[in-house]
Tab-separated table of C-alpha atoms in Angstrom:
chain	number	residue	atom	x	y	z
A	1	MET	CA	-0.141	-0.026	0.124
A	2	SER	CA	2.860	2.259	0.326
A	3	ASN	CA	3.351	4.883	-2.265
A	4	ILE	CA	6.191	7.065	-1.361
A	5	SER	CA	9.649	6.285	-0.270
A	6	PRO	CA	10.483	5.126	3.253
A	7	SER	CA	13.223	7.894	3.169
A	8	TYR	CA	10.817	10.717	2.568
A	9	LYS	CA	10.396	12.171	6.407
A	10	VAL	CA	7.985	15.248	5.517
A	11	PRO	CA	4.797	14.958	7.690
A	12	GLY	CA	1.342	14.981	6.123
A	13	LEU	CA	-1.444	12.795	4.428
A	14	PHE	CA	-0.325	11.522	1.005
A	15	ILE	CA	-2.867	9.990	-1.273
A	16	THR	CA	-2.438	8.146	-4.416
A	17	VAL	CA	-5.461	7.841	-6.556
A	18	GLY	CA	-5.493	4.702	-8.702
A	19	PHE	CA	-7.912	3.515	-11.646
A	20	GLY	CA	-9.100	0.873	-13.040
A	21	GLN	CA	-8.478	-1.422	-10.187
A	22	GLY	CA	-11.003	-4.361	-9.626
A	23	ALA	CA	-12.255	19.641	-3.351
A	24	LEU	CA	-10.836	21.240	-2.196
A	25	SER	CA	-14.216	19.549	-3.284
A	26	PRO	CA	-17.340	20.187	-1.053
A	27	LEU	CA	-19.877	19.683	-4.032
A	28	ASN	CA	-20.515	23.633	-4.269
A	29	ALA	CA	-17.013	24.798	-4.709
A	30	PRO	CA	-15.830	25.963	-8.373
A	31	ARG	CA	-13.646	23.902	-10.324
A	32	LYS	CA	-10.728	25.878	-11.367
A	33	VAL	CA	-9.580	25.631	-15.300
A	34	ILE	CA	-6.512	26.867	-16.498
A	35	ALA	CA	-6.100	27.193	-20.471
A	36	CYS	CA	-2.863	26.846	-21.551
A	37	ASP	CA	-1.907	28.299	-25.185
A	38	TYR	CA	-0.526	30.919	-27.274
A	39	GLY	CA	-1.015	34.700	-26.698
A	40	THR	CA	0.083	37.658	-29.076
A	41	THR	CA	2.553	40.336	-27.978
A	42	ALA	CA	-0.670	43.000	-28.184
A	43	GLY	CA	-1.609	41.231	-24.692
A	44	THR	CA	-0.463	42.646	-21.288
A	45	VAL	CA	0.347	39.244	-19.964
A	46	ALA	CA	4.115	37.789	-20.174
A	47	VAL	CA	4.557	34.048	-21.139
A	48	ASN	CA	4.632	31.597	-18.331
A	49	THR	CA	2.409	33.733	-16.061
A	50	PRO	CA	-0.944	32.289	-14.746
A	51	THR	CA	-3.528	34.921	-14.817
A	52	ILE	CA	-6.976	34.487	-13.649
A	53	LEU	CA	-9.309	35.917	-16.456
A	54	PHE	CA	-12.980	37.444	-15.767
A	55	ASN	CA	-14.369	37.243	-19.340
A	56	ALA	CA	-13.640	36.955	-22.690
A	57	ASP	CA	-12.835	40.764	-22.995
A	58	ASP	CA	-10.345	40.449	-20.497
A	59	ALA	CA	-8.908	37.649	-21.909
A	60	ALA	CA	-8.671	40.013	-25.223
A	61	THR	CA	-6.578	42.632	-23.000
A	62	LYS	CA	-4.221	40.253	-21.331
A	63	PHE	CA	-3.452	37.904	-24.249
A	64	GLY	CA	-4.455	39.587	-27.228
A	65	PRO	CA	-7.586	39.951	-29.269
A	66	GLY	CA	-7.639	37.038	-31.510
A	67	SER	CA	-5.165	34.906	-29.662
A	68	HIS	CA	-5.835	31.193	-29.258
A	69	LEU	CA	-6.384	32.101	-25.270
A	70	HIS	CA	-8.886	35.050	-26.381
A	71	LEU	CA	-10.868	32.518	-28.246
A	72	GLY	CA	-10.824	29.713	-25.848
A	73	ALA	CA	-11.926	32.072	-23.139
A	74	LYS	CA	-14.918	33.506	-25.130
A	75	ALA	CA	-15.641	29.634	-25.741
A	76	PHE	CA	-15.333	28.881	-21.762
A	77	PHE	CA	-17.418	31.810	-21.137
A	78	GLU	CA	-20.156	31.127	-23.654
A	79	GLU	CA	-21.027	27.996	-21.837
A	80	TYR	CA	-20.108	28.688	-18.155
A	81	PRO	CA	-20.248	32.433	-17.527
A	82	GLU	CA	-19.654	32.385	-13.821
A	83	GLY	CA	-16.969	29.792	-14.436
A	84	THR	CA	-13.468	30.164	-12.788
A	85	LEU	CA	-10.845	30.385	-15.663
A	86	TYR	CA	-7.129	31.276	-15.839
A	87	GLY	CA	-4.862	31.720	-18.480
A	88	LEU	CA	-1.240	30.564	-19.301
A	89	ARG	CA	0.207	31.959	-22.469
A	90	TYR	CA	3.352	29.645	-23.264
A	91	ALA	CA	6.271	30.855	-26.002
A	92	GLU	CA	6.090	30.277	-29.497
A	93	ALA	CA	8.521	28.249	-31.317
A	94	ALA	CA	10.471	30.433	-34.400
A	95	GLY	CA	8.203	28.289	-36.525
A	96	THR	CA	5.819	29.362	-39.661
A	97	ALA	CA	2.453	31.041	-39.614
A	98	ALA	CA	0.052	29.810	-41.797
A	99	GLU	CA	-1.461	31.996	-44.274
A	100	TYR	CA	-4.360	32.380	-46.761
A	101	THR	CA	-5.402	34.553	-49.693
A	102	ILE	CA	-8.592	35.543	-51.063
A	103	THR	CA	-8.040	36.376	-55.070
A	104	ILE	CA	-10.778	38.940	-56.124
A	105	ALA	CA	-11.117	38.507	-60.557
A	106	THR	CA	-12.477	41.375	-62.547
A	107	ASN	CA	-14.154	44.468	-61.854
A	108	ALA	CA	-17.574	44.293	-60.020
A	109	GLY	CA	-20.653	43.891	-62.560
A	110	SER	CA	-23.049	45.405	-59.898
A	111	THR	CA	-23.424	46.915	-56.672
A	112	GLY	CA	-23.815	44.617	-53.660
A	113	ALA	CA	-21.092	42.941	-51.028
A	114	TYR	CA	-19.031	39.706	-50.491
A	115	TYR	CA	-19.195	38.338	-47.115
A	116	VAL	CA	-16.021	36.591	-45.365
A	117	ASP	CA	-16.854	33.678	-43.026
A	118	VAL	CA	-13.537	32.773	-40.790
A	119	ASN	CA	-14.269	29.281	-38.658
A	120	GLY	CA	-18.037	30.126	-38.556
A	121	LEU	CA	-17.460	33.243	-36.518
A	122	PRO	CA	-19.882	36.179	-37.195
A	123	GLN	CA	-19.037	37.398	-41.114
A	124	VAL	CA	-17.444	40.487	-42.139
A	125	GLU	CA	-19.588	42.223	-44.704
A	126	VAL	CA	-17.458	44.046	-47.381
A	127	PRO	CA	-19.691	46.678	-49.344
A	128	VAL	CA	-18.945	46.530	-53.183
A	129	THR	CA	-20.112	49.256	-55.769
A	130	SER	CA	-20.505	48.410	-59.537
A	131	ALA	CA	-17.232	48.575	-61.364
A	132	ASP	CA	-15.098	48.366	-58.311
A	133	THR	CA	-11.870	46.807	-59.169
A	134	PRO	CA	-10.165	43.953	-57.268
A	135	THR	CA	-7.692	46.173	-55.939
A	136	THR	CA	-10.414	48.581	-54.698
A	137	GLN	CA	-12.568	45.402	-53.206
A	138	ALA	CA	-9.412	43.952	-51.713
A	139	THR	CA	-8.640	47.229	-49.869
A	140	ALA	CA	-12.099	47.531	-48.323
A	141	GLY	CA	-12.054	43.717	-47.601
A	142	ALA	CA	-8.623	43.702	-45.748
A	143	ALA	CA	-9.161	47.008	-43.689
A	144	LEU	CA	-13.151	45.758	-42.766
A	145	LEU	CA	-11.230	42.077	-41.820
A	146	ASN	CA	-8.759	43.715	-39.320
A	147	ALA	CA	-11.548	45.713	-37.879
A	148	ARG	CA	-12.567	42.516	-36.859
A	149	SER	CA	-10.208	41.990	-33.981
A	150	ASP	CA	-11.374	38.953	-32.639
A	151	LEU	CA	-10.282	36.723	-35.566
A	152	PRO	CA	-7.296	35.154	-35.512
A	153	LEU	CA	-5.610	36.289	-38.701
A	154	THR	CA	-3.977	39.504	-39.719
A	155	PHE	CA	-4.814	40.777	-43.166
A	156	THR	CA	-3.150	42.778	-45.879
A	157	SER	CA	-4.354	43.559	-49.310
A	158	ASN	CA	-1.985	44.075	-52.778
A	159	VAL	CA	-2.949	44.153	-56.386
A	160	GLY	CA	-6.605	42.685	-56.029
A	161	VAL	CA	-5.324	39.954	-53.531
A	162	ILE	CA	-5.996	39.676	-49.401
A	163	THR	CA	-3.427	37.867	-47.457
A	164	GLY	CA	-4.609	36.444	-43.812
A	165	VAL	CA	-1.737	35.518	-41.992
A	166	TRP	CA	-2.217	33.671	-38.786
A	167	LYS	CA	-1.546	35.447	-35.570
A	168	HIS	CA	0.381	32.732	-34.360
A	169	LYS	CA	3.293	30.397	-35.677
A	170	GLY	CA	2.897	26.837	-35.543
A	171	ALA	CA	0.484	23.909	-36.893
A	172	ARG	CA	-2.624	25.086	-35.593
A	173	GLY	CA	-3.186	28.133	-38.153
A	174	ASN	CA	-3.726	25.009	-40.584
A	175	GLN	CA	-7.492	24.669	-38.850
A	176	ALA	CA	-8.727	27.896	-40.840
A	177	LYS	CA	-11.706	27.524	-42.441
A	178	ILE	CA	-12.491	30.572	-44.593
A	179	ARG	CA	-15.391	30.696	-46.879
A	180	ILE	CA	-16.726	33.629	-49.410
A	181	THR	CA	-20.173	34.228	-50.284
A	182	SER	CA	-20.999	37.217	-52.870
A	183	ASN	CA	-24.204	38.880	-54.224
A	184	VAL	CA	-21.893	40.665	-56.739
A	185	SER	CA	-21.833	39.752	-60.753
A	186	ALA	CA	-19.208	39.503	-62.946
A	187	THR	CA	-16.338	38.976	-60.176
A	188	THR	CA	-15.342	35.640	-58.325
A	189	TYR	CA	-13.571	35.549	-54.889
A	190	VAL	CA	-10.822	32.105	-54.417
A	191	VAL	CA	-9.754	31.277	-51.008
A	192	ALA	CA	-6.386	29.386	-50.862
A	193	GLN	CA	-4.210	28.229	-48.540
A	194	SER	CA	-0.525	29.953	-49.473
A	195	VAL	CA	1.595	29.042	-46.567
A	196	VAL	CA	1.519	25.910	-44.376
A	197	GLY	CA	1.754	26.461	-40.617
A	198	ALA	CA	4.866	24.504	-39.189
A	199	THR	CA	6.622	24.265	-35.774
A	200	ASP	CA	4.803	24.648	-32.475
A	201	GLY	CA	5.861	25.660	-29.065
A	202	ASN	CA	7.464	23.669	-26.208
A	203	PRO	CA	4.939	24.391	-23.072
A	204	ALA	CA	7.490	22.874	-20.713
A	205	THR	CA	8.314	26.176	-19.011
A	206	ALA	CA	5.030	27.540	-18.666
A	207	LEU	CA	3.779	24.064	-16.936
A	208	ASP	CA	6.830	24.503	-14.288
A	209	ALA	CA	5.062	27.823	-13.522
A	210	ILE	CA	1.798	25.806	-12.359
A	211	GLN	CA	3.498	22.947	-10.466
A	212	THR	CA	2.182	23.773	-7.364
A	213	ALA	CA	-0.900	25.588	-8.059
A	214	ASP	CA	-4.279	24.170	-8.057
A	215	TYR	CA	-6.196	23.359	-11.131
A	216	ASP	CA	-8.936	20.840	-11.551
A	217	PHE	CA	-8.529	21.113	-15.329
A	218	ILE	CA	-5.604	21.728	-17.523
A	219	VAL	CA	-7.010	22.425	-21.214
A	220	THR	CA	-4.954	23.267	-24.522
A	221	GLY	CA	-5.536	23.469	-27.944
A	222	ALA	CA	-2.166	21.087	-28.757
A	223	ASP	CA	-3.688	18.559	-31.187
A	224	VAL	CA	-0.792	16.483	-31.661
A	225	THR	CA	1.237	13.600	-30.319
A	226	SER	CA	4.442	15.214	-29.826
A	227	SER	CA	6.357	14.190	-26.746
A	228	THR	CA	7.220	18.087	-26.397
A	229	THR	CA	4.938	20.350	-28.516
A	230	GLY	CA	1.806	18.205	-28.594
A	231	LEU	CA	-1.097	17.169	-25.946
A	232	THR	CA	1.263	14.538	-24.550
A	233	PRO	CA	3.304	16.866	-22.329
A	234	PHE	CA	0.368	18.634	-21.170
A	235	VAL	CA	-0.991	15.098	-20.271
A	236	ALA	CA	2.204	14.116	-18.619
A	237	ARG	CA	2.462	17.214	-16.266
A	238	THR	CA	-1.240	16.596	-15.394
A	239	VAL	CA	-0.278	12.915	-14.240
A	240	LEU	CA	2.654	14.137	-12.192
A	241	ARG	CA	0.669	16.910	-10.261
A	242	ALA	CA	-1.596	14.092	-9.124
A	243	GLY	CA	1.091	12.231	-7.581
A	244	PRO	CA	0.969	11.622	-3.957
A	245	LEU	CA	3.762	14.034	-3.263
A	246	VAL	CA	2.268	16.988	-5.027
A	247	GLY	CA	-1.368	15.995	-4.298
A	248	LEU	CA	-2.976	18.453	-6.978
A	249	ARG	CA	-5.294	15.962	-8.470
A	250	GLY	CA	-7.044	17.092	-11.903
A	251	GLN	CA	-7.527	16.197	-15.827
A	252	CYS	CA	-6.090	17.423	-18.831
A	253	ILE	CA	-8.543	17.914	-21.945
A	254	GLY	CA	-7.503	18.009	-25.386
A	255	ALA	CA	-9.531	17.880	-28.751
A	256	SER	CA	-9.296	17.304	-32.382
A	257	ASN	CA	-11.361	18.479	-35.672
A	258	ALA	CA	-9.522	16.015	-37.755
A	259	SER	CA	-10.146	12.839	-39.243
A	260	TYR	CA	-11.157	9.873	-37.397
A	261	ALA	CA	-7.837	8.227	-37.757
A	262	THR	CA	-5.834	11.265	-36.623
A	263	ALA	CA	-8.111	11.625	-33.778
A	264	ALA	CA	-7.890	8.056	-32.588
A	265	ALA	CA	-3.895	8.346	-32.785
A	266	LEU	CA	-4.000	11.100	-30.437
A	267	ALA	CA	-6.343	9.438	-28.195
A	268	LEU	CA	-3.910	6.235	-28.234
A	269	ALA	CA	-0.881	8.314	-27.659
A	270	GLN	CA	-2.359	9.301	-24.141
A	271	ASN	CA	-4.136	6.291	-23.078
A	272	GLU	CA	-4.147	7.773	-19.644
A	273	PRO	CA	-7.325	8.038	-17.180
A	274	ARG	CA	-6.751	11.573	-16.360
A	275	ALA	CA	-6.712	12.747	-20.286
A	276	GLN	CA	-9.793	13.506	-22.650
A	277	VAL	CA	-9.903	14.071	-26.312
A	278	VAL	CA	-12.710	15.941	-27.594
A	279	TRP	CA	-13.502	14.919	-31.502
A	280	CYS	CA	-15.668	16.813	-33.916
A	281	ARG	CA	-14.329	16.194	-37.529
A	282	SER	CA	-14.157	19.166	-39.450
A	283	ALA	CA	-15.545	21.284	-36.469
A	284	ASP	CA	-15.451	25.251	-37.626
A	285	LEU	CA	-14.621	25.638	-33.670
A	286	PHE	CA	-10.596	25.513	-33.163
A	287	THR	CA	-9.129	22.868	-30.470
A	288	ILE	CA	-8.766	25.317	-28.078
A	289	GLU	CA	-12.150	26.445	-28.188
A	290	MET	CA	-13.261	22.720	-28.330
A	291	ALA	CA	-11.360	21.756	-25.434
A	292	CYS	CA	-12.292	25.020	-23.209
A	293	LYS	CA	-16.097	24.573	-24.029
A	294	MET	CA	-15.720	20.777	-22.547
A	295	ALA	CA	-13.956	22.153	-19.698
A	296	ALA	CA	-16.478	24.474	-18.855
A	297	VAL	CA	-19.302	21.938	-18.980
A	298	ARG	CA	-17.525	19.705	-16.875
A	299	ALA	CA	-16.540	22.369	-14.513
A	300	PHE	CA	-20.096	23.445	-14.318
A	301	GLU	CA	-21.948	20.173	-13.846
A	302	GLU	CA	-19.059	18.133	-11.807
A	303	GLY	CA	-19.069	21.105	-9.359
A	304	ILE	CA	-22.645	20.045	-8.766
A	305	ASP	CA	-22.356	16.333	-9.122
A	306	PRO	CA	-18.920	14.603	-9.643
A	307	ALA	CA	-20.593	11.333	-11.032
A	308	VAL	CA	-22.502	13.449	-13.245
A	309	ASN	CA	-23.838	11.649	-16.583
A	310	LEU	CA	-22.966	13.855	-19.271
A	311	ASP	CA	-24.841	11.682	-22.342
A	312	TYR	CA	-26.139	14.098	-25.073
A	313	ARG	CA	-25.658	16.992	-22.927
A	314	LYS	CA	-25.964	19.625	-25.405
A	315	PHE	CA	-23.420	22.929	-25.610
A	316	LYS	CA	-25.104	26.371	-25.659
A	317	ALA	CA	-22.939	26.964	-28.474
A	318	TRP	CA	-21.251	25.012	-31.100
A	319	ARG	CA	-19.672	25.656	-34.514
A	320	GLY	CA	-19.792	22.113	-35.980
A	321	PRO	CA	-18.863	21.231	-39.424
A	322	PHE	CA	-19.839	22.703	-42.288
A	323	LEU	CA	-20.699	20.236	-44.537
A	324	PRO	CA	-23.368	17.827	-43.575
A	325	SER	CA	-20.754	15.118	-45.155
A	326	ASP	CA	-18.344	15.563	-42.380
A	327	LYS	CA	-20.748	15.079	-39.286
A	328	ILE	CA	-19.559	12.179	-37.146
A	329	THR	CA	-21.557	9.228	-37.822
A	330	ILE	CA	-23.197	7.016	-34.863
A	331	PRO	CA	-20.889	3.958	-36.160
A	332	GLU	CA	-17.803	6.405	-35.884
A	333	ALA	CA	-18.868	7.262	-32.893
A	334	ALA	CA	-19.224	3.790	-31.488
A	335	ALA	CA	-15.814	3.435	-32.597
A	336	GLY	CA	-14.525	6.483	-31.018
A	337	LEU	CA	-15.847	5.323	-27.666
A	338	ASN	CA	-13.640	2.123	-28.091
A	339	ASN	CA	-10.691	4.187	-28.671
A	340	GLY	CA	-10.515	7.223	-26.526
A	341	LEU	CA	-12.784	9.820	-28.398
A	342	THR	CA	-15.534	12.090	-26.634
A	343	SER	CA	-17.383	12.512	-29.823
A	344	VAL	CA	-19.454	16.021	-30.446
A	345	ILE	CA	-22.532	15.205	-32.909
A	346	ASP	CA	-24.778	18.105	-33.289
A	347	GLY	CA	-23.315	20.044	-30.561
A	348	LYS	CA	-24.313	17.435	-28.268
A	349	ILE	CA	-21.569	14.978	-26.232
A	350	MET	CA	-21.885	11.548	-27.234
A	351	ARG	CA	-20.373	10.190	-24.139
A	352	SER	CA	-17.903	11.765	-21.821
A	353	ILE	CA	-14.932	9.435	-21.593
A	354	THR	CA	-11.373	9.278	-20.590
A	355	THR	CA	-8.311	8.283	-22.968
A	356	ARG	CA	-7.768	4.853	-20.928
A	357	PHE	CA	-8.855	2.089	-23.368
A	358	GLN	CA	-6.044	-0.289	-23.500
A	359	ASP	CA	-4.088	-2.307	-20.741
A	360	ALA	CA	-0.260	-2.598	-20.768
A	361	LEU	CA	-0.041	-5.354	-23.330
A	362	GLY	CA	-2.700	-3.805	-25.763
A	363	GLY	CA	-5.462	-5.557	-24.678
A	364	PRO	CA	-9.297	-3.406	-24.162
A	365	ASP	CA	-9.306	-1.904	-21.078
A	366	TYR	CA	-12.522	0.166	-20.148
A	367	ARG	CA	-12.578	0.038	-16.535
A	368	VAL	CA	-11.872	3.938	-16.358
A	369	LEU	CA	-14.115	4.679	-19.602
A	370	ASP	CA	-16.267	7.432	-18.010
A	371	THR	CA	-14.853	10.777	-16.814
A	372	ALA	CA	-16.977	10.231	-13.767
A	373	LYS	CA	-14.480	7.210	-12.954
A	374	VAL	CA	-12.005	9.484	-12.487
A	375	ALA	CA	-13.964	12.730	-11.010
A	376	VAL	CA	-15.355	10.619	-7.834
A	377	PRO	CA	-12.320	9.217	-6.750
A	378	ASP	CA	-10.541	12.821	-7.096
A	379	TYR	CA	-13.341	13.851	-5.257
A	380	ILE	CA	-12.805	11.490	-2.584
A	381	ALA	CA	-9.524	12.027	-1.950
A	382	ASP	CA	-9.758	16.089	-1.719
A	383	VAL	CA	-12.472	15.753	0.559
A	384	LEU	CA	-10.115	13.368	2.842
A	385	ALA	CA	-7.251	15.743	2.063
A	386	SER	CA	-9.545	18.748	3.365
A	387	ASP	CA	-10.893	17.253	6.244
A	388	TRP	CA	-7.659	15.554	7.317
A	389	VAL	CA	-6.236	18.752	7.872
A	390	ALA	CA	-9.733	20.514	9.180
A	391	LYS	CA	-9.373	18.137	12.239
A	392	GLY	CA	-5.849	18.959	12.710
A	393	TYR	CA	-4.961	15.241	12.398
A	394	GLN	CA	-1.466	16.141	11.279
A	395	ASN	CA	-0.564	17.113	14.711
A	396	TRP	CA	-2.138	14.024	16.526
A	397	LYS	CA	0.030	11.159	17.735
A	398	ALA	CA	-0.147	7.655	16.607
A	399	ARG	CA	-0.242	4.294	17.900
A	400	GLN	CA	-1.334	0.574	17.262
A	401	ASP	CA	-4.732	-0.876	18.062
A	402	SER	CA	-4.801	-2.466	21.321
A	403	THR	CA	-7.342	-3.896	23.493
A	404	ASP	CA	-5.788	-2.705	26.712
A	405	GLN	CA	-5.727	0.984	25.913
A	406	LYS	CA	-8.847	3.099	25.983
A	407	ALA	CA	-9.265	6.072	23.452
A	408	GLN	CA	-6.835	8.769	24.332
A	409	ASP	CA	-6.790	12.408	22.904
A	410	LYS	CA	-5.249	13.474	19.849
A	411	VAL	CA	-4.198	9.791	19.384
A	412	LEU	CA	-4.808	8.156	16.165
A	413	THR	CA	-5.294	4.515	15.670
A	414	PRO	CA	-5.655	2.284	12.471
A	415	ILE	CA	-9.276	1.497	13.345
A	416	ILE	CA	-10.146	5.097	13.874
A	417	VAL	CA	-8.496	6.557	10.994
A	418	LYS	CA	-10.345	3.562	9.080
A	419	ASP	CA	-13.674	4.716	10.514
A	420	TRP	CA	-12.781	8.457	9.651
A	421	ILE	CA	-12.625	6.833	6.028
A	422	LEU	CA	-15.722	5.071	6.180
A	423	THR	CA	-17.855	8.123	7.429
A	424	TRP	CA	-16.793	10.096	4.291
A	425	LEU	CA	-17.504	6.945	2.007
A	426	TYR	CA	-21.140	6.362	3.530
A	427	GLN	CA	-21.459	10.156	3.350
A	428	ALA	CA	-20.661	10.087	-0.199
A	429	GLN	CA	-23.303	6.794	-1.221
A	430	ASN	CA	-26.044	8.491	0.930
A	431	GLN	CA	-25.955	12.207	0.124
A	432	ARG	CA	-27.411	13.969	-2.651
A	433	PRO	CA	-26.517	13.611	-5.369
A	434	ILE	CA	-24.985	10.058	-4.753
A	435	VAL	CA	-21.407	9.297	-6.298
A	436	LEU	CA	-20.488	5.918	-4.533
A	437	GLU	CA	-22.526	2.410	-3.995
A	438	GLY	CA	-21.781	-0.738	-2.278
A	439	VAL	CA	-19.800	0.695	0.860
A	440	ASP	CA	-21.085	-2.135	2.940
A	441	ASP	CA	-19.859	-4.555	0.428
A	442	LEU	CA	-16.501	-2.793	0.174
A	443	ARG	CA	-15.717	-1.931	3.735
A	444	ASP	CA	-14.117	-5.176	4.921
A	445	SER	CA	-11.586	-4.426	1.877
A	446	VAL	CA	-10.690	-0.713	3.270
A	447	VAL	CA	-7.141	-1.469	4.982
A	448	VAL	CA	-5.643	0.665	7.508
A	449	THR	CA	-2.279	-0.054	8.732
A	450	LEU	CA	0.284	1.663	11.311
A	451	GLY	CA	3.607	1.231	9.602
A	452	THR	CA	6.686	-1.001	10.864
A	453	VAL	CA	9.326	0.219	8.537
A	454	VAL	CA	8.668	3.892	8.730
A	455	PRO	CA	7.218	5.115	12.395
A	456	GLY	CA	4.376	7.137	12.446
A	457	ARG	CA	3.280	6.608	9.073
A	458	PHE	CA	-0.478	4.841	8.402
A	459	ASP	CA	-0.541	3.251	5.327
A	460	GLY	CA	-4.021	2.584	3.629
A	461	ASP	CA	-6.109	1.202	0.668
A	462	VAL	CA	-9.678	2.118	0.020
A	463	PRO	CA	-11.363	0.603	-2.797
A	464	LEU	CA	-14.366	2.603	-4.185
A	465	ASN	CA	-17.284	1.640	-6.465
A	466	VAL	CA	-18.372	4.918	-8.323
A	467	ILE	CA	-22.049	4.511	-9.195
A	468	GLU	CA	-22.657	4.052	-12.951
A	469	GLY	CA	-24.418	6.290	-14.971
A	470	ALA	CA	-27.440	5.188	-16.880
A	471	HIS	CA	-26.073	4.710	-20.351
A	472	GLN	CA	-28.057	2.425	-21.886
A	473	PHE	CA	-31.146	0.479	-22.179
A	474	ASP	CA	-31.747	-3.059	-23.906
A	475	LEU	CA	-35.315	-3.420	-24.662
A	476	GLY	CA	-37.035	-6.016	-26.542
A	477	ILE	CA	-40.636	-5.568	-27.310
A	478	HIS	CA	-42.567	-9.011	-28.686
A	479	GLN	CA	-45.829	-8.514	-30.654
A	480	ILE	CA	-47.837	-11.663	-29.246
A	481	GLY	CA	-51.420	-11.077	-31.065
């Protein structure tokens, strides 16, 4: 049962939460979310500096309008206006920013307008007068697009061509989807990607800055499997923080709007209970927006009920795929549930799951399928950690259970500690909302001993049976007459 070295002498209660093995969290406490992504030099907050965000406008001021962190914050507060969100900007690499062109051909044959749609954000209308040249139209378009500072690109014009440059270097600029509609005759508007974004930044230094800070969800738009610049380092740091010596339990949420194969590979690279990958193929939402929206919903719902069932929970605002043919099918979503993907269809969560779906040998392992299987044990651990301090147990003495000694003031024994744990487990089973079941069946498996190798150290093991969500109803109807 011992999870810390016998040589480690610092006093305290050290809890290891294990998953798939056969908050401070009173239920009204806000879940804290931190979004880790890029900001621009137009923001007031330096890299590697976590800061609280009060709303989307505050995020625009602190991290630059149209930045990943601004867009992520806007998405978060759309879902949870009263939520607790922090932003953490990490440095971009000396990479390449994605670029896109809008090429305008021939003079306008009529008066009207063309409309620029960037990833489903509110359109930009560009008025056009009959006989306007491509250069005139492009100049007007670039000016009006730049007036929309919330867009993630900066625009210039030259001889009938508008060029939009992603505000951040790196591959995520390739997520841009620019569409043009027009009621102007005798001219055309052609969109193309002229430069592919490449080389993402390394978040290690930024993650160092929050190593000892308590957040329930670490969120990022990083959507590749790289062990240095992708989602993987965020997950690895989340797991490290949750260990017994740090004790800052939480989960990491990433996202993918790529193909099924790419998204499944991202989840497989994690295969971790403390990680979630949200998938919506060809979504107009950027991955940082998708991840922030999921974090907002989970922070709100799990703050009420850690065992919440989020099946078909609808987001308040979701910009899904533009083409109906890109919509995730039910068979694809079913396959995703076997490969660590939380699919979103028509703005609804199919089922909120972790990326843990394989055992060490590569076989199926779905014991930690639902995110509740992580949220509830973390909740119990946080409650125990909080109450241990609240009761002042860290200042008590310790002795073995004995039949010839009565209970003594401020002296803990294994039986006293076990009873204390069981009190909380029964409360979790009997409270509203209920988060555990079968405490009676498992009470004899709750083991607490006073160690003999390290004097004064209690060792314990607490199995939990998290209540299941009502995910399925297999009903047969038989007509007999």
